[in-house]
Short mmCIF file of N, CA and C in Angstrom, two decimals:
data_model
loop_
_atom_site.label_atom_id
_atom_site.label_comp_id
_atom_site.label_asym_id
_atom_site.label_seq_id
_atom_site.Cartn_x
_atom_site.Cartn_y
_atom_site.Cartn_z
N UNK A 1 -74.44 207.94 -63.86
CA UNK A 1 -73.58 208.96 -63.88
C UNK A 1 -72.29 208.65 -64.16
N UNK A 2 -71.53 209.20 -65.08
CA UNK A 2 -70.04 208.89 -65.15
C UNK A 2 -69.21 209.19 -63.88
N UNK A 3 -68.01 208.77 -63.80
CA UNK A 3 -67.21 209.27 -62.73
C UNK A 3 -66.93 210.68 -63.01
N UNK A 4 -66.53 211.07 -64.23
CA UNK A 4 -66.27 212.44 -64.39
C UNK A 4 -67.41 213.40 -63.70
N UNK A 5 -68.75 213.26 -64.41
CA UNK A 5 -69.72 213.67 -63.84
C UNK A 5 -69.98 213.61 -62.19
N UNK A 6 -69.92 212.46 -61.42
CA UNK A 6 -70.01 212.29 -60.18
C UNK A 6 -68.92 213.38 -59.53
N UNK A 7 -67.68 213.27 -60.06
CA UNK A 7 -66.67 214.07 -59.29
C UNK A 7 -67.11 215.68 -59.60
N UNK A 8 -67.55 216.14 -60.47
CA UNK A 8 -67.91 217.37 -60.85
C UNK A 8 -69.02 217.90 -59.89
N UNK A 9 -70.12 216.98 -59.62
CA UNK A 9 -71.12 217.09 -58.60
C UNK A 9 -70.75 217.44 -57.45
N UNK A 10 -69.76 216.21 -56.99
CA UNK A 10 -69.21 216.27 -55.64
C UNK A 10 -68.50 217.59 -55.45
N UNK A 11 -67.79 218.22 -56.42
CA UNK A 11 -67.00 219.45 -55.94
C UNK A 11 -67.97 220.57 -56.11
N UNK A 12 -69.28 220.56 -56.87
CA UNK A 12 -69.96 221.67 -56.68
C UNK A 12 -70.60 221.87 -55.16
N UNK A 13 -70.79 220.53 -54.96
CA UNK A 13 -71.61 220.27 -53.65
C UNK A 13 -70.85 220.73 -52.46
N UNK A 14 -69.42 220.31 -52.51
CA UNK A 14 -68.55 220.98 -51.76
C UNK A 14 -68.32 222.24 -51.39
N UNK A 15 -68.61 222.97 -52.70
CA UNK A 15 -68.39 224.47 -52.70
C UNK A 15 -69.32 225.13 -52.22
N UNK A 16 -70.44 224.70 -52.31
CA UNK A 16 -71.66 225.15 -51.94
C UNK A 16 -72.22 225.32 -50.45
N UNK A 17 -71.33 224.07 -49.74
CA UNK A 17 -71.74 224.05 -48.30
C UNK A 17 -70.42 224.91 -47.51
N UNK A 18 -69.43 225.10 -48.31
CA UNK A 18 -68.40 225.91 -47.68
C UNK A 18 -68.64 227.44 -47.67
N UNK A 19 -68.87 228.16 -46.44
CA UNK A 19 -68.83 229.68 -46.46
C UNK A 19 -67.72 230.17 -46.50
N UNK A 20 -67.75 231.42 -47.33
CA UNK A 20 -66.61 232.21 -47.24
C UNK A 20 -66.16 232.90 -45.81
N UNK A 21 -64.82 232.67 -45.86
CA UNK A 21 -64.09 233.31 -44.36
C UNK A 21 -64.00 234.71 -44.94
N UNK A 22 -64.58 235.83 -44.34
CA UNK A 22 -64.52 237.09 -44.54
C UNK A 22 -63.17 237.35 -43.50
N UNK A 23 -62.38 238.41 -44.38
CA UNK A 23 -61.10 238.68 -43.34
C UNK A 23 -61.33 240.36 -43.16
N UNK A 24 -60.65 240.91 -42.08
CA UNK A 24 -60.80 242.21 -41.75
C UNK A 24 -59.77 242.97 -42.78
N UNK A 25 -60.30 244.49 -43.09
CA UNK A 25 -59.67 245.10 -44.03
C UNK A 25 -58.41 245.76 -43.68
N UNK A 26 -57.27 245.83 -44.39
CA UNK A 26 -56.11 246.16 -44.27
C UNK A 26 -56.08 247.84 -44.80
N UNK A 27 -55.73 248.85 -44.13
CA UNK A 27 -55.94 250.24 -44.85
C UNK A 27 -54.58 250.33 -45.93
N UNK A 28 -53.50 249.57 -45.69
CA UNK A 28 -52.58 249.81 -46.62
C UNK A 28 -52.26 249.08 -47.75
N UNK A 29 -53.42 248.01 -47.90
CA UNK A 29 -53.47 247.52 -49.28
C UNK A 29 -54.47 247.91 -50.09
N UNK A 30 -54.61 248.13 -51.14
CA UNK A 30 -55.57 248.44 -52.33
C UNK A 30 -57.02 247.50 -52.14
N UNK A 31 -57.91 248.09 -52.41
CA UNK A 31 -59.37 247.37 -52.42
C UNK A 31 -59.85 246.77 -53.79
N UNK A 32 -60.12 245.93 -53.71
CA UNK A 32 -60.99 245.36 -55.16
C UNK A 32 -62.41 245.24 -55.05
N UNK A 33 -63.29 245.72 -55.78
CA UNK A 33 -64.87 245.67 -56.03
C UNK A 33 -65.05 244.71 -57.30
N UNK A 34 -65.99 243.43 -57.07
CA UNK A 34 -66.42 242.74 -58.02
C UNK A 34 -67.91 242.91 -57.84
N UNK A 35 -68.58 242.86 -59.07
CA UNK A 35 -70.19 242.99 -59.03
C UNK A 35 -70.27 242.09 -60.30
N UNK A 36 -71.71 241.77 -60.14
CA UNK A 36 -72.46 240.76 -61.16
C UNK A 36 -73.99 241.28 -60.92
N UNK A 37 -74.79 241.17 -61.91
CA UNK A 37 -76.28 241.45 -62.02
C UNK A 37 -76.69 240.35 -62.70
N UNK A 38 -77.97 239.92 -62.35
CA UNK A 38 -78.73 239.19 -63.06
C UNK A 38 -80.15 239.67 -63.31
N UNK A 39 -81.06 238.93 -63.58
CA UNK A 39 -82.75 239.63 -63.89
C UNK A 39 -83.08 239.88 -62.32
N UNK A 40 -82.69 239.50 -61.37
CA UNK A 40 -83.40 239.40 -60.29
C UNK A 40 -82.71 240.34 -59.29
N UNK A 41 -81.52 240.73 -59.35
CA UNK A 41 -80.68 241.46 -58.52
C UNK A 41 -79.36 241.52 -58.83
N UNK A 42 -78.51 241.98 -57.94
CA UNK A 42 -77.17 242.47 -58.24
C UNK A 42 -76.35 241.72 -56.66
N UNK A 43 -75.00 241.69 -57.08
CA UNK A 43 -74.37 240.97 -55.98
C UNK A 43 -72.89 241.85 -56.18
N UNK A 44 -72.34 242.14 -54.93
CA UNK A 44 -71.11 242.59 -54.75
C UNK A 44 -70.19 242.07 -53.73
N UNK A 45 -68.99 242.08 -53.78
CA UNK A 45 -67.89 241.70 -52.91
C UNK A 45 -66.75 242.53 -53.07
N UNK A 46 -66.56 242.81 -51.82
CA UNK A 46 -65.10 243.75 -51.54
C UNK A 46 -63.99 243.11 -51.22
N UNK A 47 -63.10 242.93 -51.64
CA UNK A 47 -62.00 242.04 -51.83
C UNK A 47 -60.59 242.85 -51.52
N UNK A 48 -59.70 241.98 -50.89
CA UNK A 48 -58.18 242.24 -50.70
C UNK A 48 -57.34 241.41 -50.78
N UNK A 49 -56.11 241.52 -51.27
CA UNK A 49 -55.18 240.50 -51.44
C UNK A 49 -54.67 240.29 -50.08
N UNK A 50 -54.33 239.18 -49.97
CA UNK A 50 -53.94 238.64 -48.76
C UNK A 50 -52.45 238.39 -48.81
N UNK A 51 -51.67 237.83 -47.62
CA UNK A 51 -50.00 237.49 -47.86
C UNK A 51 -49.93 236.43 -48.99
N UNK A 52 -50.82 235.40 -49.08
CA UNK A 52 -51.00 234.51 -49.98
C UNK A 52 -50.88 234.85 -51.45
N UNK A 53 -51.20 236.42 -51.49
CA UNK A 53 -51.27 236.73 -53.10
C UNK A 53 -52.50 236.39 -53.61
N UNK A 54 -53.65 235.53 -52.72
CA UNK A 54 -55.17 235.51 -53.46
C UNK A 54 -55.95 236.72 -52.78
N UNK A 55 -57.10 236.88 -53.58
CA UNK A 55 -58.08 237.68 -53.10
C UNK A 55 -58.88 237.01 -52.03
N UNK A 56 -59.00 238.05 -50.93
CA UNK A 56 -60.00 237.33 -49.98
C UNK A 56 -61.01 238.52 -49.87
N UNK A 57 -62.25 237.72 -49.43
CA UNK A 57 -63.54 238.76 -49.34
C UNK A 57 -63.57 239.38 -47.96
N UNK A 58 -63.66 240.54 -47.88
CA UNK A 58 -63.79 241.46 -46.76
C UNK A 58 -65.49 241.52 -46.22
N UNK A 59 -66.07 241.46 -47.40
CA UNK A 59 -67.89 241.82 -47.24
C UNK A 59 -68.37 241.53 -48.48
N UNK A 60 -69.62 241.09 -48.21
CA UNK A 60 -70.73 240.54 -49.61
C UNK A 60 -71.76 241.37 -49.43
N UNK A 61 -72.27 241.84 -50.41
CA UNK A 61 -73.54 242.70 -50.45
C UNK A 61 -74.39 242.36 -51.53
N UNK A 62 -75.51 241.49 -51.43
CA UNK A 62 -76.41 241.30 -52.29
C UNK A 62 -77.50 242.16 -52.28
N UNK A 63 -78.16 242.38 -53.39
CA UNK A 63 -79.44 243.34 -53.30
C UNK A 63 -80.54 242.73 -54.29
N UNK A 64 -81.88 242.69 -54.17
CA UNK A 64 -82.87 242.34 -55.19
C UNK A 64 -83.28 243.37 -55.75
N UNK A 65 -83.62 243.42 -56.91
CA UNK A 65 -84.50 244.46 -57.76
C UNK A 65 -86.01 244.38 -57.59
N UNK A 66 -86.55 245.46 -57.60
CA UNK A 66 -87.71 245.40 -57.71
C UNK A 66 -88.36 245.28 -59.09
N UNK A 67 -89.64 244.98 -59.15
CA UNK A 67 -90.18 244.55 -60.42
C UNK A 67 -89.54 245.44 -61.50
N UNK A 68 -89.90 247.00 -61.23
CA UNK A 68 -89.59 247.84 -62.34
C UNK A 68 -87.97 247.66 -63.09
N UNK A 69 -87.21 247.36 -62.15
CA UNK A 69 -85.75 247.43 -62.36
C UNK A 69 -85.27 245.80 -63.00
N UNK A 70 -86.03 244.93 -62.85
CA UNK A 70 -86.07 243.92 -63.68
C UNK A 70 -86.19 243.73 -65.12
N UNK A 71 -86.72 244.84 -65.47
CA UNK A 71 -87.03 244.95 -66.90
C UNK A 71 -85.94 245.98 -67.72
N UNK A 72 -84.84 246.40 -66.84
CA UNK A 72 -83.74 247.51 -67.47
C UNK A 72 -83.04 246.30 -68.26
N UNK A 73 -82.21 247.01 -69.19
CA UNK A 73 -81.58 246.33 -70.23
C UNK A 73 -80.38 245.70 -69.00
N UNK A 74 -79.70 244.57 -69.63
CA UNK A 74 -78.30 244.03 -68.91
C UNK A 74 -77.41 245.13 -68.33
N UNK A 75 -77.24 245.84 -69.55
CA UNK A 75 -75.93 246.97 -69.14
C UNK A 75 -76.29 248.08 -68.05
N UNK A 76 -77.48 248.11 -67.70
CA UNK A 76 -78.06 249.33 -66.73
C UNK A 76 -78.13 248.22 -65.57
N UNK A 77 -78.53 246.98 -65.41
CA UNK A 77 -78.57 246.39 -64.08
C UNK A 77 -77.29 246.20 -63.80
N UNK A 78 -76.28 246.04 -64.54
CA UNK A 78 -74.53 245.94 -64.14
C UNK A 78 -74.36 247.26 -63.79
N UNK A 79 -74.71 248.39 -64.32
CA UNK A 79 -74.21 249.66 -63.80
C UNK A 79 -75.11 249.71 -62.30
N UNK A 80 -76.19 249.29 -62.24
CA UNK A 80 -76.93 249.58 -60.76
C UNK A 80 -75.89 248.78 -59.78
N UNK A 81 -75.32 247.35 -60.17
CA UNK A 81 -74.52 246.73 -59.42
C UNK A 81 -73.22 247.62 -58.81
N UNK A 82 -72.75 248.07 -59.98
CA UNK A 82 -71.44 248.87 -59.22
C UNK A 82 -71.93 250.03 -58.69
N UNK A 83 -72.83 250.78 -58.77
CA UNK A 83 -73.42 252.03 -58.00
C UNK A 83 -73.72 251.57 -56.56
N UNK A 84 -74.49 250.43 -56.23
CA UNK A 84 -74.82 249.71 -55.15
C UNK A 84 -73.54 249.52 -54.43
N UNK A 85 -72.45 249.16 -55.00
CA UNK A 85 -71.37 248.83 -54.52
C UNK A 85 -70.38 249.96 -54.00
N UNK A 86 -70.25 250.87 -54.80
CA UNK A 86 -69.79 252.06 -54.48
C UNK A 86 -70.49 252.81 -53.39
N UNK A 87 -71.55 252.84 -53.42
CA UNK A 87 -72.51 253.30 -52.30
C UNK A 87 -72.31 252.81 -50.80
N UNK A 88 -72.39 251.56 -51.07
CA UNK A 88 -72.09 250.56 -49.67
C UNK A 88 -70.48 250.61 -49.25
N UNK A 89 -69.71 250.79 -49.90
CA UNK A 89 -68.63 250.57 -49.45
C UNK A 89 -67.40 252.15 -49.65
N UNK A 90 -68.15 253.18 -49.73
CA UNK A 90 -67.41 254.59 -50.15
C UNK A 90 -66.60 254.78 -48.77
N UNK A 91 -66.72 254.44 -47.64
CA UNK A 91 -65.99 254.61 -46.59
C UNK A 91 -64.47 254.22 -47.05
N UNK A 92 -64.39 252.92 -47.68
CA UNK A 92 -63.26 252.25 -47.77
C UNK A 92 -62.58 252.58 -49.02
N UNK A 93 -63.14 253.28 -49.95
CA UNK A 93 -62.60 253.51 -51.15
C UNK A 93 -62.43 255.16 -51.51
N UNK A 94 -63.27 256.05 -50.76
CA UNK A 94 -63.20 257.39 -51.09
C UNK A 94 -61.87 258.06 -50.55
N UNK A 95 -60.97 258.75 -51.70
CA UNK A 95 -60.00 259.35 -51.61
C UNK A 95 -58.63 258.43 -51.63
N UNK A 96 -58.80 257.36 -52.04
CA UNK A 96 -57.82 256.43 -52.18
C UNK A 96 -57.42 256.51 -54.02
N UNK A 97 -56.27 256.51 -54.01
CA UNK A 97 -55.64 256.11 -55.61
C UNK A 97 -55.48 254.74 -56.08
N UNK A 98 -55.54 254.65 -57.29
CA UNK A 98 -55.22 253.28 -57.77
C UNK A 98 -56.47 252.08 -57.61
#
């Protein structure tokens, strides 16, 4: 293994064992929702910008697909991820602008 490969492997290994630190929401700041879907499920994260200018996770919400939904086209699986996130965090985003 080359030194470059070893370094990349160690970086991945380090990131995998570090759990994200969730922060409490600040109602005065806007929320950001990011989603992603695969063949097997969706993941969503509710984020907010901190004092350091970086986005920090407030909540994580994964969900597995049942067999029928695994056959959906990629665009529909992505849309299911968005719907899942909006339903999960409706209390944070409903009635907010921007």
